[in-house]
Coordinates of C-alpha atoms in Angstrom, one line a residue:
X1 CA 25.4 13.1 -13.9
X2 CA 22.5 15.1 -15.7
X3 CA 20.0 16.7 -13.6
X4 CA 16.9 18.0 -15.0
X5 CA 16.4 21.0 -13.3
X6 CA 13.0 22.1 -14.8
X7 CA 11.0 21.7 -11.9
X8 CA 7.1 22.8 -10.9
X9 CA 4.4 21.9 -9.2
X10 CA 3.5 19.4 -11.7
X11 CA 7.3 18.2 -12.4
X12 CA 9.5 16.4 -10.1
X13 CA 13.2 17.0 -10.2
X14 CA 14.5 13.8 -11.6
X15 CA 18.3 13.0 -11.1
X16 CA 19.6 10.8 -13.8
X17 CA 21.8 8.3 -11.6
X18 CA 21.4 4.6 -10.6
X19 CA 22.0 4.0 -7.1
X20 CA 24.1 0.5 -6.4
X21 CA 21.7 -1.6 -4.5
X22 CA 24.4 -3.3 -2.9
X23 CA 27.2 -0.7 -2.5
X24 CA 24.9 2.4 -2.3
X25 CA 26.7 5.1 0.0
X26 CA 29.0 6.7 -2.9
X27 CA 25.5 7.3 -5.0
X28 CA 23.5 8.4 -2.1
X29 CA 26.4 10.8 -1.0
X30 CA 26.2 12.0 -5.0
X31 CA 22.3 12.6 -4.5
X32 CA 22.3 14.3 -1.6
X33 CA 25.1 16.7 -2.7
X34 CA 22.3 18.0 -4.9
X35 CA 19.6 17.7 -2.6
X36 CA 21.5 19.1 0.5
X37 CA 24.4 20.9 -0.5
X38 CA 25.2 22.5 2.9
X39 CA 25.8 18.8 4.3
X40 CA 29.4 18.0 4.7
X41 CA 29.9 14.4 3.3
X42 CA 31.7 13.6 6.4
X43 CA 29.1 14.4 8.7
X44 CA 26.1 12.5 6.9
X45 CA 24.9 9.1 8.6
X46 CA 23.0 6.1 6.5
X47 CA 20.5 4.2 8.2
X48 CA 18.9 1.1 6.7
X49 CA 15.3 0.7 7.7
X50 CA 14.1 -2.7 8.0
X51 CA 13.2 -3.7 4.3
X52 CA 10.0 -4.4 2.9
X53 CA 8.7 -7.0 0.8
X54 CA 9.6 -5.0 -2.5
X55 CA 11.9 -2.1 -1.6
X56 CA 15.0 -1.0 0.1
X57 CA 14.8 2.2 2.6
X58 CA 17.6 3.9 3.8
X59 CA 17.5 7.4 5.9
X60 CA 20.5 10.1 5.5
X61 CA 20.9 12.5 8.1
X62 CA 23.2 15.0 10.0
X63 CA 23.3 15.0 13.8
X64 CA 20.1 13.0 15.8
X65 CA 17.9 11.2 13.1
X66 CA 14.5 12.1 15.4
X67 CA 15.7 15.8 15.5
X68 CA 17.2 16.5 12.0
X69 CA 15.8 16.9 8.3
X70 CA 16.1 13.2 7.4
X71 CA 16.1 12.5 3.7
X72 CA 14.8 9.0 2.9
X73 CA 16.5 7.3 -0.2
X74 CA 14.2 4.3 -1.3
X75 CA 15.3 1.9 -4.1
X76 CA 13.0 0.2 -6.0
X77 CA 12.4 -3.5 -6.1
X78 CA 13.7 -6.1 -8.7
X79 CA 11.3 -5.9 -11.6
X80 CA 8.5 -3.9 -9.7
X81 CA 8.2 -1.4 -12.5
X82 CA 6.2 -4.5 -14.2
X83 CA 3.4 -3.6 -11.9
X84 CA 3.8 -0.5 -10.1
X85 CA 3.0 2.8 -12.3
X86 CA 6.0 5.2 -10.8
X87 CA 4.3 8.3 -12.5
X88 CA 1.3 7.6 -10.6
X89 CA 3.1 7.1 -7.5
X90 CA 4.7 10.3 -7.9
X91 CA 1.3 12.3 -8.4
X92 CA 0.1 10.8 -5.5
X93 CA 3.2 12.1 -2.9
X94 CA 2.6 15.4 -4.6
X95 CA -1.6 15.5 -4.2
X96 CA -1.4 13.9 -0.5
X97 CA 1.7 16.3 0.6
X98 CA -0.4 19.4 -0.9
X99 CA -3.3 18.5 1.2
X100 CA -1.1 17.9 4.6
X101 CA -1.6 14.2 4.3
X102 CA 1.9 13.0 3.4
X103 CA 5.5 13.6 3.4
X104 CA 7.1 16.1 0.5
X105 CA 8.9 14.0 -2.4
X106 CA 12.2 15.4 -3.3
X107 CA 13.0 14.0 -6.3
X108 CA 13.2 11.1 -8.7
X109 CA 16.3 8.9 -10.0
X110 CA 16.5 5.8 -12.3
X111 CA 16.1 3.1 -9.9
X112 CA 14.1 5.2 -6.9
X113 CA 12.9 8.2 -5.2
X114 CA 14.0 10.7 -2.1
X115 CA 11.5 12.0 0.1
X116 CA 10.9 13.4 3.6
X117 CA 11.2 11.4 6.8
X118 CA 7.7 11.4 8.7
X119 CA 8.5 11.4 12.6
X120 CA 7.0 8.9 14.4
X121 CA 7.4 4.8 15.0
X122 CA 6.1 2.5 12.9
X123 CA 2.8 0.2 14.3
X124 CA 3.1 -3.2 15.2
X125 CA 0.1 -5.4 14.3
X126 CA -0.8 -5.9 18.0
X127 CA -1.7 -2.5 18.3
X128 CA -4.5 -2.2 15.6
X129 CA -6.9 -3.9 18.1
X130 CA -6.3 -0.6 20.3
X131 CA -9.5 1.9 20.1
X132 CA -7.1 4.9 20.7
X133 CA -5.0 3.7 17.5
X134 CA -7.7 2.5 15.4
X135 CA -9.7 5.7 15.7
X136 CA -7.0 7.8 14.5
X137 CA -6.3 5.6 11.8
X138 CA -10.2 5.7 10.6
X139 CA -10.0 9.4 11.0
X140 CA -7.0 10.0 8.7
X141 CA -8.5 7.3 6.1
X142 CA -11.7 9.6 6.0
X143 CA -9.5 12.8 5.5
X144 CA -7.6 11.0 2.5
X145 CA -10.7 9.6 1.2
X146 CA -12.3 13.1 0.8
X147 CA -9.6 14.4 -1.2
X148 CA -10.9 15.3 -4.9
X149 CA -9.2 14.5 -8.1
X150 CA -7.6 17.2 -10.0
X151 CA -10.0 16.6 -13.1
X152 CA -13.7 17.2 -13.7
X153 CA -13.8 14.2 -15.8
X154 CA -15.1 10.7 -14.1
X155 CA -12.5 8.8 -12.6
X156 CA -12.5 5.1 -12.7
X157 CA -11.1 2.8 -10.2
X158 CA -8.3 0.9 -10.3
X159 CA -9.2 -2.1 -8.9
X160 CA -10.0 -4.4 -12.4
X161 CA -7.4 -3.0 -14.3
X162 CA -4.3 -3.3 -11.5
X163 CA -5.7 -6.8 -11.2
X164 CA -6.3 -7.6 -14.9
X165 CA -2.6 -6.6 -15.3
X166 CA -1.5 -9.0 -12.6
X167 CA -3.2 -11.7 -13.9
X168 CA -1.8 -11.1 -17.8
X169 CA 1.8 -11.0 -15.9
X170 CA 1.3 -14.5 -14.2
X171 CA 0.2 -16.0 -17.3
X172 CA 3.3 -14.5 -19.5
X173 CA 5.5 -15.6 -16.5
X174 CA 3.9 -19.2 -16.2
X175 CA 6.8 -21.2 -16.9
X176 CA 9.7 -18.7 -15.8
X177 CA 12.0 -20.4 -13.6
X178 CA 11.7 -19.4 -9.9
X179 CA 13.8 -16.6 -8.8
X180 CA 13.0 -16.5 -4.9
X181 CA 15.8 -18.0 -3.0
X182 CA 13.4 -18.3 0.1
X183 CA 15.3 -21.5 2.0
X184 CA 12.2 -22.9 3.5
X185 CA 9.6 -22.7 0.8
X186 CA 6.3 -24.5 2.5
X187 CA 4.1 -24.4 -0.8
X188 CA 4.7 -25.6 -4.0
X189 CA 3.7 -24.1 -7.3
X190 CA 1.2 -27.1 -8.0
X191 CA -0.6 -26.7 -5.0
X192 CA -1.4 -22.6 -6.1
X193 CA -4.7 -22.3 -8.1
X194 CA -4.2 -22.2 -12.0
X195 CA -4.4 -19.7 -14.5
X196 CA -7.8 -20.8 -15.5
X197 CA -8.9 -20.8 -11.9
X198 CA -7.9 -17.5 -11.0
X199 CA -9.2 -15.7 -14.3
X200 CA -12.6 -17.3 -13.7
X201 CA -12.6 -15.9 -10.0
X202 CA -11.8 -12.6 -10.9
X203 CA -14.7 -12.7 -13.4
X204 CA -16.9 -13.7 -10.6
X205 CA -15.7 -11.2 -7.9
X206 CA -15.8 -8.5 -10.8
X207 CA -19.6 -9.5 -11.4
X208 CA -20.7 -9.3 -7.6
X209 CA -18.8 -6.4 -6.9
X210 CA -19.7 -4.4 -9.8
X211 CA -23.6 -4.5 -8.3
X212 CA -22.3 -3.0 -4.9
X213 CA -22.1 1.0 -4.9
X214 CA -19.2 2.0 -3.6
X215 CA -17.9 5.7 -3.9
X216 CA -14.5 5.7 -6.0
X217 CA -12.5 7.8 -3.7
X218 CA -8.8 8.4 -3.3
X219 CA -7.4 5.2 -1.6
X220 CA -3.7 4.2 0.0
X221 CA -4.6 0.4 -1.1
X222 CA -1.8 -0.9 0.7
X223 CA -2.6 0.2 4.4
X224 CA -0.4 -2.9 6.6
X225 CA 1.0 -1.4 9.7
X226 CA 4.7 -0.7 8.4
X227 CA 3.0 1.8 6.4
X228 CA 1.6 3.5 9.3
X229 CA 3.8 6.0 11.3
X230 CA 2.4 6.7 14.8
X231 CA 3.3 10.1 16.4
X232 CA 2.7 9.7 20.2
X233 CA 3.7 13.2 21.2
X234 CA 1.3 14.8 18.5
X235 CA -1.5 11.9 19.2
X236 CA -1.3 11.8 14.9
X237 CA -1.0 8.7 12.5
X238 CA 0.4 9.2 8.9
X239 CA 0.2 6.9 6.1
X240 CA 3.1 6.1 4.0
X241 CA 4.6 4.7 0.7
X242 CA 1.9 5.3 -2.1
X243 CA 2.8 2.6 -4.8
X244 CA -0.2 1.2 -5.1
X245 CA -2.2 4.5 -4.3
X246 CA -5.0 6.1 -6.4
X247 CA -8.5 6.3 -7.1
X248 CA -10.3 2.9 -6.3
X249 CA -13.4 1.7 -4.6
X250 CA -14.0 3.2 -0.8
X251 CA -15.0 -0.3 0.2
X252 CA -11.8 -2.0 -0.6
X253 CA -9.2 -0.1 1.1
X254 CA -11.0 -0.5 4.0
X255 CA -11.5 -4.1 3.6
X256 CA -7.8 -4.2 2.6
X257 CA -6.8 -2.6 6.0
X258 CA -8.7 -4.8 7.9
X259 CA -7.1 -8.0 6.2
X260 CA -3.7 -6.4 7.3
X261 CA -4.9 -6.9 10.8
X262 CA -3.7 -10.8 10.2
X263 CA -0.2 -9.9 9.5
X264 CA 2.3 -10.2 6.7
X265 CA 5.3 -12.5 7.9
X266 CA 2.9 -15.2 10.0
X267 CA -0.5 -14.6 8.3
X268 CA -3.1 -15.4 11.1
X269 CA -6.6 -14.7 10.3
X270 CA -7.9 -15.4 13.6
X271 CA -6.5 -11.5 14.2
X272 CA -9.1 -10.1 11.8
X273 CA -11.4 -7.5 13.4
X274 CA -14.3 -8.5 14.9
X275 CA -17.6 -7.1 13.7
X276 CA -17.9 -5.0 16.8
X277 CA -14.5 -3.4 16.4
X278 CA -15.4 -2.9 12.6
X279 CA -18.5 -1.3 13.4
X280 CA -16.7 1.2 15.7
X281 CA -14.0 1.6 13.2
X282 CA -16.7 2.5 10.3
X283 CA -18.6 5.0 12.4
X284 CA -15.4 7.0 13.1
X285 CA -14.5 6.6 10.2
X286 CA -17.6 7.9 8.4
X287 CA -17.6 10.9 10.8
X288 CA -14.3 12.0 9.8
X289 CA -15.0 11.3 6.0
X290 CA -18.5 13.6 6.3
X291 CA -16.6 16.3 8.1
X292 CA -13.8 16.5 5.8
X293 CA -16.0 16.6 2.8
X294 CA -17.9 19.3 4.3
X295 CA -21.2 17.4 5.5
X296 CA -22.8 17.2 8.6
X297 CA -20.8 14.3 10.9
X298 CA -24.1 12.7 11.6
X299 CA -24.0 8.9 11.1
X300 CA -26.7 6.5 11.6
X301 CA -26.7 2.9 12.1
X302 CA -28.0 2.1 8.7
X303 CA -25.0 3.9 6.9
X304 CA -22.6 2.0 9.2
X305 CA -24.5 -1.4 8.5
X306 CA -24.3 -0.7 5.0
X307 CA -20.6 0.3 4.9
X308 CA -20.0 -2.9 6.6
X309 CA -21.4 -5.0 4.2
X310 CA -19.5 -3.3 1.3
X311 CA -16.2 -3.5 3.2
X312 CA -16.8 -7.4 4.0
X313 CA -17.6 -8.0 0.1
X314 CA -14.4 -5.9 -1.1
X315 CA -12.0 -7.7 1.6
X316 CA -12.4 -10.6 -1.0
X317 CA -10.8 -8.4 -3.6
X318 CA -8.0 -7.4 -1.3
X319 CA -7.5 -10.8 -0.3
X320 CA -7.5 -11.9 -4.1
X321 CA -5.5 -9.1 -5.2
X322 CA -2.6 -9.9 -2.9
X323 CA -2.7 -13.5 -3.6
X324 CA -2.0 -13.0 -7.5
X325 CA 0.5 -10.4 -6.2
X326 CA 2.4 -12.7 -4.0
X327 CA 2.2 -15.3 -6.7
X328 CA 4.0 -13.1 -9.4
X329 CA 6.4 -12.2 -6.4
X330 CA 7.8 -15.5 -6.1
X331 CA 8.9 -15.8 -9.8
X332 CA 10.5 -12.3 -9.7
X333 CA 11.6 -11.1 -6.3
X334 CA 15.4 -11.7 -4.9
X335 CA 13.7 -11.4 -1.4
X336 CA 14.1 -14.3 1.0
X337 CA 10.6 -14.3 1.9
X338 CA 8.2 -17.4 1.4
X339 CA 5.6 -15.7 -1.2
X340 CA 3.9 -18.8 -2.2
X341 CA 2.9 -19.5 1.3
X342 CA 1.5 -15.7 1.9
X343 CA -0.5 -16.3 -1.5
X344 CA -2.2 -19.4 -0.2
X345 CA -2.7 -17.4 3.0
X346 CA -4.5 -14.8 1.1
X347 CA -6.2 -17.1 -1.4
X348 CA -7.4 -19.5 1.2
X349 CA -8.9 -16.7 3.3
X350 CA -10.6 -15.3 0.0
X351 CA -12.4 -18.6 -0.5
X352 CA -13.3 -19.6 3.0
X353 CA -15.3 -16.4 3.2
X354 CA -16.3 -15.9 -0.5
X355 CA -19.9 -17.7 -0.1
X356 CA -20.6 -16.2 3.3
X357 CA -19.6 -12.5 2.2
X358 CA -21.6 -12.8 -1.2
X359 CA -24.7 -13.6 0.7
X360 CA -24.6 -10.2 2.9
X361 CA -27.5 -8.1 1.8
X362 CA -28.4 -4.8 3.0
X363 CA -31.8 -5.0 4.2

């Protein structure tokens, strides 16, 4: 195993090793011998966490998980390199950690990364409606959105570039055999919108949303409940997993989070936050964003209303983006999940709300 020992704030340790996703223990112990040489192999415990929709996550520790120095090993999902920029992900890890908003990343290896375990528990979808929880999330997002880029050059939002890339991948894989092993696929390929329809919709979205002056800020871009860790003892939340993080439209990140109230396994947009909840959330967010950016904390009703309208409109882009993503996953992923059904749920809500949200104006 070759180890790149040149490490600085800009350059992350890279271990030239491929971890076997089916039998990972031996390779993980090899990794840990470099990262935690003081750990004895016979004392190391491995815990597989609930798998996400693209990755496998394994915690490694000695003693108690809650009290020890735990190293998380994340194995990248099949074909994810097609649409996830791994260099950008590492940069986001380092940037967020430097500002006290994320865990430390220890190293990369050929098919994954190792990073610090964040103490706390993953949130359940149901608690997103609790004021004590959603205010914490709003405040933390405000902090992250205030982080400035390490460049004097204008930063372009990721949305249209990433969305166009998904469409290109969909077009090139249109006739690829389905890889998805889902035992009970409920939606056929024919029921999903075709490439021509999706391309036209993206252009329509881009024309409309390009007229909405939402600031470009540092965004998580994938803030579903499994990516939020709640530390009850400290009364804090932390956001994890930065595969899609980067500079993007402020209203997209918020609208994307509101869409995640509907859940993933059984998507239910009846759980979408009410206007009253959204306004309370947005007021807490704006206070945090202003304070973190060094401004006065005063928030007006007009500011809340303006952001509310922007968020409604960009929530459309969120549903459209993840609809494209899910169609692509149905072609490449080996995970037993009904991606086509998920795509249909996200796209159906997009089409259901499109006209209503396009008509919203700021008085």
